[in-house]
XYZ file of N, CA and C in Angstrom:
450
model
N -29.102 27.997 -13.371
C -28.894 26.704 -13.507
C -29.813 26.283 -13.023
N -30.820 25.456 -13.739
C -31.575 24.896 -13.149
C -32.265 23.540 -12.625
N -30.554 22.716 -12.708
C -30.505 21.497 -12.236
C -28.932 20.926 -12.285
N -28.737 20.084 -12.088
C -27.148 19.595 -11.907
C -27.308 17.835 -11.439
N -26.641 17.310 -12.284
C -26.651 15.586 -12.293
C -25.875 15.710 -10.683
N -26.197 14.792 -9.890
C -25.454 13.717 -9.304
C -24.456 13.166 -9.451
N -23.415 12.716 -9.186
C -22.065 12.529 -9.732
C -21.719 11.098 -9.063
N -21.314 11.343 -7.515
C -21.050 10.077 -6.424
C -22.003 10.632 -5.579
N -22.484 9.345 -4.891
C -22.965 9.702 -3.375
C -22.217 8.511 -2.318
N -20.829 8.962 -1.688
C -20.950 8.250 -0.463
C -19.633 7.569 -1.388
N -19.404 7.151 -2.706
C -18.461 6.143 -2.832
C -18.506 4.607 -2.784
N -17.872 3.868 -3.224
C -16.720 4.077 -3.742
C -16.259 4.757 -5.020
N -15.531 4.895 -5.784
C -15.047 5.691 -6.800
C -14.215 4.685 -7.342
N -14.138 4.287 -8.470
C -13.420 4.188 -9.250
C -12.226 4.172 -10.061
N -11.142 4.083 -10.273
C -9.910 4.811 -10.705
C -9.259 3.599 -11.565
N -8.175 4.056 -12.463
C -7.489 3.230 -12.899
C -6.229 3.276 -12.659
N -5.240 2.259 -12.144
C -3.727 2.699 -11.745
C -3.135 3.456 -13.005
N -1.897 4.341 -12.572
C -1.154 4.721 -13.123
C -0.201 3.237 -14.035
N 0.230 3.961 -14.966
C 1.457 2.733 -15.407
C 2.520 2.288 -14.932
N 2.465 1.134 -14.660
C 3.487 0.623 -13.816
C 2.704 0.130 -12.311
N 1.598 0.529 -11.837
C 1.288 0.269 -10.784
C 0.709 -0.711 -10.130
N 1.164 -1.007 -9.027
C 0.409 -2.401 -8.564
C -0.320 -1.698 -7.197
N -1.440 -1.685 -7.082
C -2.012 -1.529 -5.692
C -2.470 -2.856 -5.219
N -2.890 -3.086 -3.946
C -3.567 -4.023 -3.139
C -4.840 -3.369 -2.610
N -6.152 -4.253 -2.133
C -6.791 -3.459 -1.356
C -6.129 -3.285 -0.077
N -6.650 -2.141 1.132
C -6.333 -1.596 2.024
C -4.796 -0.518 1.959
N -4.652 -0.327 0.391
C -3.519 0.787 0.300
C -3.807 1.809 0.438
N -3.218 3.473 1.236
C -3.934 4.759 0.674
C -3.322 4.870 -0.719
N -4.123 5.578 -1.626
C -4.120 5.920 -2.751
C -3.940 7.294 -3.254
N -2.972 7.916 -3.995
C -2.863 9.388 -4.428
C -3.452 9.703 -6.059
N -3.580 10.661 -6.202
C -4.052 11.042 -7.781
C -2.795 11.367 -8.389
N -2.489 10.594 -9.593
C -1.552 10.640 -10.266
C -1.912 11.544 -11.464
N -1.193 12.084 -12.519
C -1.540 12.603 -14.042
C -1.640 11.778 -14.574
N -2.836 12.433 -15.934
C -3.531 11.749 -16.013
C -4.727 11.277 -15.679
N -5.396 11.459 -14.821
C -6.676 11.158 -14.057
C -6.317 9.711 -13.440
N -5.008 9.137 -13.209
C -5.102 7.338 -12.872
C -4.369 7.739 -11.056
N -4.288 6.716 -10.501
C -4.030 6.646 -9.397
C -3.029 5.823 -9.086
N -2.185 6.560 -8.061
C -0.872 5.286 -7.206
C -0.560 5.059 -5.964
N 0.028 4.195 -5.467
C 0.019 4.172 -4.120
C 0.743 5.044 -3.385
N 0.122 6.047 -2.439
C 0.612 7.146 -1.802
C 2.180 6.865 -1.279
N 2.651 8.073 -1.896
C 4.095 8.342 -0.342
C 3.714 8.858 0.609
N 4.816 8.760 1.657
C 4.911 9.187 3.043
C 4.235 10.952 2.824
N 3.676 11.488 3.197
C 3.233 12.890 3.127
C 2.348 13.095 2.421
N 1.781 12.391 1.150
C 1.257 12.896 0.159
C -0.047 13.619 0.701
N -0.107 14.914 -0.028
C -1.361 16.032 -0.112
C -2.152 15.499 -1.488
N -1.836 14.378 -2.134
C -3.031 14.502 -2.818
C -3.538 12.777 -2.782
N -3.581 12.441 -1.459
C -4.518 11.240 -1.226
C -6.023 11.067 -1.079
N -6.786 10.052 -2.512
C -8.115 9.904 -2.881
C -8.626 9.515 -1.693
N -7.903 8.380 -0.927
C -8.940 7.367 -0.132
C -7.398 6.066 0.244
N -9.025 4.889 0.010
C -8.127 3.771 0.455
C -8.446 2.829 -0.421
N -8.050 1.905 -0.843
C -7.940 0.822 -2.107
C -8.908 0.019 -1.351
N -10.223 -0.408 -2.056
C -10.804 -1.816 -1.374
C -10.621 -3.412 -2.257
N -9.745 -2.618 -3.307
C -9.470 -3.894 -4.102
C -8.123 -4.067 -4.870
N -7.740 -5.151 -4.978
C -6.258 -5.209 -5.927
C -6.610 -4.699 -7.764
N -5.818 -4.066 -7.858
C -5.401 -4.345 -9.454
C -3.988 -4.008 -10.072
N -4.165 -3.805 -11.353
C -3.130 -3.448 -11.793
C -3.019 -2.507 -12.955
N -2.039 -1.437 -13.281
C -2.176 -1.163 -14.555
C -2.716 -1.973 -15.829
N -3.594 -0.752 -16.999
C -3.685 -2.046 -18.161
C -2.164 -2.247 -18.917
N -1.171 -1.364 -18.385
C -0.440 -1.490 -19.699
C 0.278 -3.045 -18.857
N 0.222 -3.333 -17.325
C 1.226 -3.979 -16.772
C 0.330 -5.454 -17.032
N -0.726 -5.362 -17.535
C -1.545 -6.982 -17.520
C -1.036 -7.938 -18.439
N -0.339 -8.969 -18.277
C -0.052 -9.639 -19.505
C -0.706 -9.783 -20.381
N 0.082 -10.023 -21.511
C -0.448 -9.880 -22.843
C -1.273 -11.516 -23.689
N -2.082 -11.522 -24.581
C -2.091 -12.627 -25.085
C -1.020 -13.634 -25.367
N -1.253 -15.122 -24.919
C -0.109 -15.622 -25.516
C 1.073 -15.604 -25.218
N 1.060 -14.825 -23.652
C 2.743 -14.536 -22.664
C 2.975 -15.327 -22.224
N 3.710 -15.838 -22.037
C 4.778 -16.304 -21.211
C 5.466 -16.194 -19.942
N 6.094 -16.919 -18.574
C 6.249 -16.273 -17.647
C 7.926 -16.147 -17.762
N 8.724 -16.102 -16.570
C 9.810 -16.075 -16.793
C 10.860 -17.293 -17.170
N 9.880 -18.575 -16.722
C 10.506 -20.373 -16.836
C 9.768 -20.194 -18.164
N 9.258 -19.694 -19.042
C 8.552 -19.972 -20.558
C 7.288 -20.226 -20.341
N 7.118 -21.126 -19.486
C 5.384 -21.359 -18.748
C 4.271 -20.607 -19.423
N 3.661 -20.864 -20.342
C 2.052 -20.199 -20.635
C 1.466 -19.336 -19.738
N 1.054 -17.814 -20.077
C 0.098 -17.373 -18.742
C -0.936 -17.893 -18.891
N -1.638 -18.330 -17.692
C -3.378 -18.398 -18.001
C -3.524 -18.134 -16.781
N -5.123 -17.352 -16.587
C -5.323 -17.155 -15.624
C -7.017 -17.152 -15.683
N -7.746 -17.845 -14.960
C -9.453 -18.332 -14.865
C -10.024 -17.056 -14.814
N -9.218 -16.068 -13.725
C -10.030 -14.958 -13.631
C -9.040 -13.878 -13.937
N -9.634 -13.090 -14.486
C -8.577 -11.646 -14.912
C -8.541 -10.864 -13.597
N -7.264 -10.229 -14.166
C -6.735 -9.193 -12.959
C -7.460 -8.083 -13.531
N -7.453 -7.240 -12.007
C -8.693 -5.961 -12.299
C -7.611 -4.794 -12.891
N -8.093 -3.701 -13.658
C -7.325 -3.013 -14.035
C -8.228 -1.744 -13.831
N -9.137 -1.719 -12.656
C -9.579 -0.681 -11.895
C -9.640 -1.123 -10.674
N -10.047 0.229 -9.639
C -9.991 -0.340 -8.389
C -10.792 0.635 -7.611
N -11.528 -0.043 -6.644
C -12.423 0.756 -5.835
C -11.924 1.711 -4.951
N -12.020 2.699 -4.608
C -11.458 3.557 -3.648
C -12.237 4.009 -3.077
N -12.587 3.971 -1.617
C -13.433 4.455 -0.636
C -13.098 5.813 -0.312
N -13.578 6.682 0.414
C -13.096 8.216 0.659
C -14.155 9.006 1.679
N -14.184 10.076 2.109
C -15.139 10.555 2.939
C -14.987 10.164 4.449
N -16.308 9.772 4.812
C -16.313 9.592 6.139
C -16.262 8.005 6.356
N -15.911 7.299 5.392
C -15.679 6.170 5.567
C -14.831 5.284 6.644
N -14.991 4.217 7.180
C -14.401 3.654 7.792
C -14.171 2.365 7.257
N -12.334 2.348 7.093
C -11.947 1.086 6.694
C -10.671 0.549 7.253
N -10.276 -0.592 7.072
C -8.976 -1.025 7.760
C -7.661 -0.885 7.076
N -6.682 -0.279 7.362
C -5.528 0.188 6.946
C -4.167 -0.550 7.909
N -2.939 -0.383 6.853
C -1.932 -1.064 7.642
C -1.614 0.778 8.360
N -0.979 0.663 9.756
C 0.317 1.352 10.111
C 1.303 1.500 10.402
N 2.090 2.363 9.684
C 3.417 2.109 9.527
C 4.233 2.154 10.964
N 3.222 3.216 12.101
C 4.253 3.703 13.141
C 2.665 3.144 14.173
N 3.135 3.006 15.440
C 1.617 2.571 16.583
C 1.086 4.053 16.852
N -0.570 4.147 16.819
C -1.251 5.046 16.651
C -1.925 4.514 18.092
N -2.902 6.053 18.497
C -3.575 5.738 19.545
C -4.717 6.453 19.272
N -6.096 5.791 19.580
C -7.326 6.105 19.687
C -7.504 7.144 19.244
N -7.629 7.801 17.851
C -8.419 9.287 18.164
C -7.509 10.208 17.439
N -5.580 10.097 17.386
C -4.647 10.251 16.367
C -5.232 10.658 14.868
N -4.803 11.681 14.603
C -5.038 12.378 13.201
C -3.554 11.344 12.318
N -3.753 11.383 11.154
C -3.316 10.551 9.928
C -2.722 11.097 9.455
N -1.740 10.574 8.652
C -1.215 11.180 7.298
C -0.213 9.670 6.578
N -0.110 9.728 5.792
C -0.265 8.878 4.678
C 1.673 8.549 4.807
N 1.851 7.277 5.283
C 3.398 6.854 4.989
C 3.723 6.402 3.792
N 4.919 5.583 3.694
C 5.660 4.745 2.770
C 4.564 3.474 2.492
N 4.450 3.313 0.838
C 3.794 1.751 0.729
C 2.311 1.997 1.133
N 1.459 3.042 1.292
C 0.138 2.878 1.645
C -0.266 2.865 2.693
N 0.766 2.970 3.450
C 0.541 2.638 5.080
C 0.105 4.591 5.588
N -0.322 4.197 6.947
C -0.816 5.745 7.733
C 0.336 5.581 8.785
N 0.563 6.705 9.365
C 1.050 7.018 10.810
C 0.794 8.147 10.770
N 0.732 8.124 12.570
C 0.187 9.501 13.033
C 1.022 10.866 12.844
N 0.471 11.802 12.578
C 0.473 13.340 12.111
C 1.645 14.003 13.064
N 2.262 14.329 12.611
C 3.938 14.934 13.845
C 2.886 16.149 13.851
N 3.311 16.943 15.175
C 3.087 18.084 15.251
C 3.519 19.209 15.475
N 4.973 18.638 15.503
C 5.992 19.451 15.935
C 6.723 20.228 14.444
N 6.935 21.225 14.650
C 6.718 22.641 13.297
C 5.127 22.574 12.593
N 4.307 21.766 12.720
C 2.918 21.988 11.930
C 2.766 20.776 10.873
N 1.731 20.744 10.728
C 1.238 19.552 9.990
C -0.018 20.620 8.339
N 0.764 20.051 7.343
C -0.206 20.721 6.072
C -1.358 20.017 6.032
N -2.319 20.756 6.185
C -3.877 20.270 6.369
C -4.398 19.434 5.467
N -3.687 19.649 4.417
C -3.925 18.909 3.096
C -3.451 17.377 3.234
N -2.356 17.095 4.267
C -1.735 15.562 4.513
C -2.955 14.940 5.186
N -3.369 15.233 6.170
C -4.387 14.804 7.199
C -5.537 13.822 6.120
N -5.208 12.472 6.778
C -6.036 11.346 5.568
C -7.005 10.897 6.539
N -6.863 11.147 7.946
C -8.198 10.289 8.834
C -7.450 10.521 9.825
N -9.006 9.876 11.079
C -8.694 9.344 12.484
C -8.469 8.054 12.510
N -7.638 7.828 13.305
C -7.186 6.606 13.938
C -8.880 6.059 14.683
N -9.531 5.143 14.485
C -10.593 4.929 15.457
C -10.997 3.243 15.625
N -9.155 2.549 15.390
C -9.135 1.433 16.572
C -9.617 1.791 17.957
N -10.555 1.115 18.073
C -10.506 2.103 20.249
C -9.700 1.086 21.274
N -8.352 0.558 20.882
C -7.834 0.101 21.628
C -6.219 0.454 21.015
N -6.030 1.693 19.936
C -4.972 2.214 19.148
C -4.326 0.675 18.500
N -2.967 1.015 17.339
C -3.146 0.150 16.708
C -1.596 0.000 16.422
N -0.614 -1.392 17.206
C 0.896 -1.173 17.085
C 1.507 -0.909 15.636
N 2.435 -0.183 15.724
C 3.148 -0.180 14.234
C 3.395 -1.799 13.536
N 3.007 -1.658 12.698
C 2.678 -2.754 11.348
C 1.689 -3.544 11.166
N 0.953 -3.177 12.391
C -0.577 -3.737 12.569
C -2.162 -3.149 11.621
N -2.983 -4.187 11.245
C -3.669 -3.778 10.895
C -4.856 -3.197 11.532
N -5.375 -1.538 11.420
C -6.671 -1.211 12.437
C -7.191 -0.714 11.491
N -8.510 -0.186 11.990
C -9.456 0.861 11.923
C -8.887 2.559 11.497
N -9.589 3.206 10.642
C -9.209 4.189 10.034
C -10.426 5.059 9.506
N -10.958 6.776 9.950
C -12.335 7.113 9.484
C -11.824 8.584 8.995
N -11.774 7.918 7.405
C -10.974 9.039 6.373
C -11.742 10.133 6.188
N -10.944 11.195 6.300
C -11.262 12.701 6.299
C -11.837 12.819 4.877
């Protein structure tokens, strides 16, 4: 092979949310069928990274001349994005911690796109580790703190 084209360097990389998905910035996201993404479930082994922006699936975008539940016309000065930038690799971002974590703890995906310390009783699937807690004082349960993505 004489050479190759570089596809990405350091990210972020842009993805389209899966049908019915609403993603908000700071949520851990996972791969879904058809090359799309969704909010990661607890213990996911297909985590791609952390969403940097909000987005909804193209199918969930309000149609032209649509109305809300009260019959009012839907008007938006700024369109809701249907693509989301995802941080990955050795990037450091802020996420919500479902459980308290200490500085240096290895982390796995928790429900609703949050993270939680990896439980080592019985072993941890190496594919499930999404990063390391890099918040110097640790992070309390339900709080937002730093993670260095794996």
